[in-house]
Tab-separated table of C-alpha atoms in Angstrom:
chain	number	residue	atom	x	y	z
A	1	GLY	CA	0.000	0.000	0.000
A	2	ARG	CA	0.837	3.663	0.122
A	3	LEU	CA	0.608	6.258	2.918
A	4	GLY	CA	1.126	9.995	2.904
A	5	ASP	CA	-0.263	13.486	2.570
A	6	LEU	CA	0.848	16.992	3.535
A	7	CYS	CA	2.853	18.568	6.342
A	8	TRP	CA	1.244	21.992	6.725
A	9	LEU	CA	1.550	25.142	8.756
A	10	ASP	CA	-1.680	25.907	10.616
A	11	VAL	CA	-1.371	29.686	10.337
A	12	ASN	CA	-4.449	30.540	12.429
A	13	GLY	CA	-3.977	27.656	14.896
A	14	ASN	CA	-7.500	26.264	14.520
A	15	GLY	CA	-6.371	22.661	13.978
A	16	LEU	CA	-7.885	22.546	10.478
A	17	GLN	CA	-6.069	22.635	7.153
A	18	ASP	CA	-7.438	25.836	5.619
A	19	TYR	CA	-6.807	26.989	2.046
A	20	THR	CA	-4.285	29.580	3.303
A	21	ASP	CA	-2.165	26.981	5.152
A	22	GLY	CA	0.930	26.184	3.114
A	23	GLY	CA	3.094	23.082	3.000
A	24	LEU	CA	5.997	22.696	5.409
A	25	PRO	CA	9.215	21.305	3.876
A	26	GLY	CA	11.960	19.417	5.685
A	27	VAL	CA	9.858	17.560	8.241
A	28	LYS	CA	11.565	14.275	9.144
A	29	ILE	CA	8.948	11.516	9.312
A	30	GLU	CA	9.485	8.009	10.680
A	31	LEU	CA	7.038	5.233	9.839
A	32	ILE	CA	6.589	2.902	12.822
A	33	ARG	CA	4.999	-0.546	12.879
A	34	GLY	CA	5.004	-2.726	15.980
A	35	GLY	CA	7.264	-0.269	17.808
A	36	LYS	CA	9.999	-0.385	15.143
A	37	VAL	CA	10.928	2.231	12.551
A	38	VAL	CA	10.371	0.583	9.160
A	39	ALA	CA	10.996	3.626	6.921
A	40	GLU	CA	11.826	7.311	7.114
A	41	LEU	CA	11.845	10.320	4.827
A	42	GLU	CA	11.491	14.113	4.746
A	43	SER	CA	8.633	16.165	3.367
A	44	ASN	CA	9.492	17.716	0.010
A	45	GLU	CA	9.808	21.423	-0.828
A	46	TYR	CA	5.994	21.742	-0.895
A	47	GLY	CA	5.429	19.779	2.320
A	48	TYR	CA	4.237	16.535	0.706
A	49	PHE	CA	5.395	13.076	1.754
A	50	ARG	CA	4.606	9.518	0.649
A	51	PHE	CA	5.660	6.064	1.785
A	52	ASP	CA	5.345	3.569	-1.097
A	53	ASP	CA	5.159	-0.234	-1.137
A	54	ILE	CA	4.430	-0.657	2.547
A	55	TYR	CA	2.946	-3.703	4.208
A	56	PRO	CA	-0.769	-3.568	5.103
A	57	ALA	CA	-0.941	-2.689	8.805
A	58	ALA	CA	-1.591	0.009	11.374
A	59	TYR	CA	1.257	2.524	11.586
A	60	THR	CA	2.314	5.444	13.726
A	61	LEU	CA	4.119	8.433	12.242
A	62	ARG	CA	6.759	10.134	14.387
A	63	VAL	CA	8.030	13.546	13.319
A	64	THR	CA	11.025	15.718	13.946
A	65	ALA	CA	9.663	19.146	13.190
A	66	PRO	CA	11.740	22.021	11.819
A	67	LYS	CA	12.831	24.730	14.256
A	68	GLY	CA	10.105	27.111	15.257
A	69	VAL	CA	7.063	24.830	14.960
A	70	LYS	CA	5.213	22.278	17.067
A	71	PRO	CA	2.195	20.025	16.370
A	72	THR	CA	-1.104	21.879	16.007
A	73	LYS	CA	-4.032	21.107	18.281
A	74	GLN	CA	-5.634	17.679	17.912
A	75	ARG	CA	-9.153	17.567	16.505
A	76	SER	CA	-11.388	14.716	15.399
A	77	ASP	CA	-14.433	16.397	13.864
A	78	LEU	CA	-13.335	16.746	10.200
A	79	PRO	CA	-11.046	13.805	9.299
A	80	MET	CA	-10.219	15.040	5.791
A	81	ILE	CA	-8.661	18.329	6.987
A	82	ILE	CA	-7.256	17.626	10.462
A	83	SER	CA	-3.811	16.575	11.588
A	84	VAL	CA	-3.186	13.010	12.769
A	85	LEU	CA	-0.378	14.274	15.032
A	86	THR	CA	-0.688	14.493	18.783
A	87	GLU	CA	1.196	17.005	20.931
A	88	SER	CA	3.891	14.357	21.545
A	89	GLY	CA	4.956	14.438	17.893
A	90	GLU	CA	3.553	10.960	17.202
A	91	SER	CA	0.394	10.318	15.248
A	92	ILE	CA	-2.728	8.473	16.118
A	93	PRO	CA	-2.732	5.042	14.401
A	94	VAL	CA	-3.159	5.207	10.620
A	95	THR	CA	-4.071	2.142	8.593
A	96	VAL	CA	-2.815	0.981	5.221
A	97	GLU	CA	-4.689	-1.744	3.351
A	98	SER	CA	-3.240	-4.063	0.719
A	99	ASN	CA	-2.932	-2.342	-2.675
A	100	LYS	CA	-4.730	0.730	-1.309
A	101	VAL	CA	-3.735	4.346	-0.817
A	102	ASN	CA	-4.236	6.289	2.413
A	103	TYR	CA	-3.666	9.989	1.767
A	104	ASN	CA	-5.346	11.097	4.992
A	105	ALA	CA	-2.206	11.340	7.108
A	106	ASP	CA	-2.016	15.134	7.309
A	107	LEU	CA	0.612	16.464	9.702
A	108	GLY	CA	-0.227	19.951	10.994
A	109	PHE	CA	2.055	22.369	12.826
A	110	VAL	CA	1.770	25.808	14.419
A	111	LEU	CA	4.376	28.503	14.920
A	112	ILE	CA	6.057	28.744	18.304
A	113	ASP	CA	7.063	32.355	17.624
A	114	LYS	CA	4.261	33.956	15.594
A	115	GLU	CA	6.699	36.461	14.077
A	116	ARG	CA	9.121	33.936	12.549
A	117	LEU	CA	8.303	31.517	9.718
A	118	PRO	CA	10.267	28.258	9.511
A	119	GLU	CA	13.140	27.960	7.059
A	120	GLY	CA	11.983	27.015	3.555
A	121	TYR	CA	8.302	27.767	4.160
A	122	GLY	CA	6.716	29.172	0.996
A	123	GLU	CA	9.969	28.896	-0.974
A	124	GLY	CA	9.147	25.904	-3.206
A	125	THR	CA	9.715	26.261	-6.940
A	126	PRO	CA	6.672	28.030	-8.424
A	127	GLN	CA	4.409	25.770	-10.457
A	128	ASP	CA	2.930	26.749	-13.823
A	129	TRP	CA	-0.629	25.419	-13.990
A	130	THR	CA	-1.483	26.986	-17.369
A	131	PHE	CA	-1.909	24.939	-20.515
A	132	ASP	CA	-0.553	25.877	-23.924
A	133	LYS	CA	-3.168	25.739	-26.644
């Protein structure tokens, strides 16, 4: 299976991924199954991450956040736009099924110092979404 989604900066601190919340690059993410780290990676320049070809099971994600941020508040009311992280920096259990994709493993963070954005935030290479005709 496959597991992933977006590491994002919860600018207003409401615990929900709003349209103004950008991706957070450079978040180290460990994939844990049965208490053991089975894979690790970092979120890309836009904040996205994805673990491919993983065994069907329940996993925990453990993060090492960039300087200046901490996990956002935990919510459970809107699963598609909340963070699976707890204040400890580990996620609630997330499940991967055989040959299925779980892209509901959002990892949300808030600023510790509201005046200082983390390094690399908003600096990803601009994308051109226009089509030539």
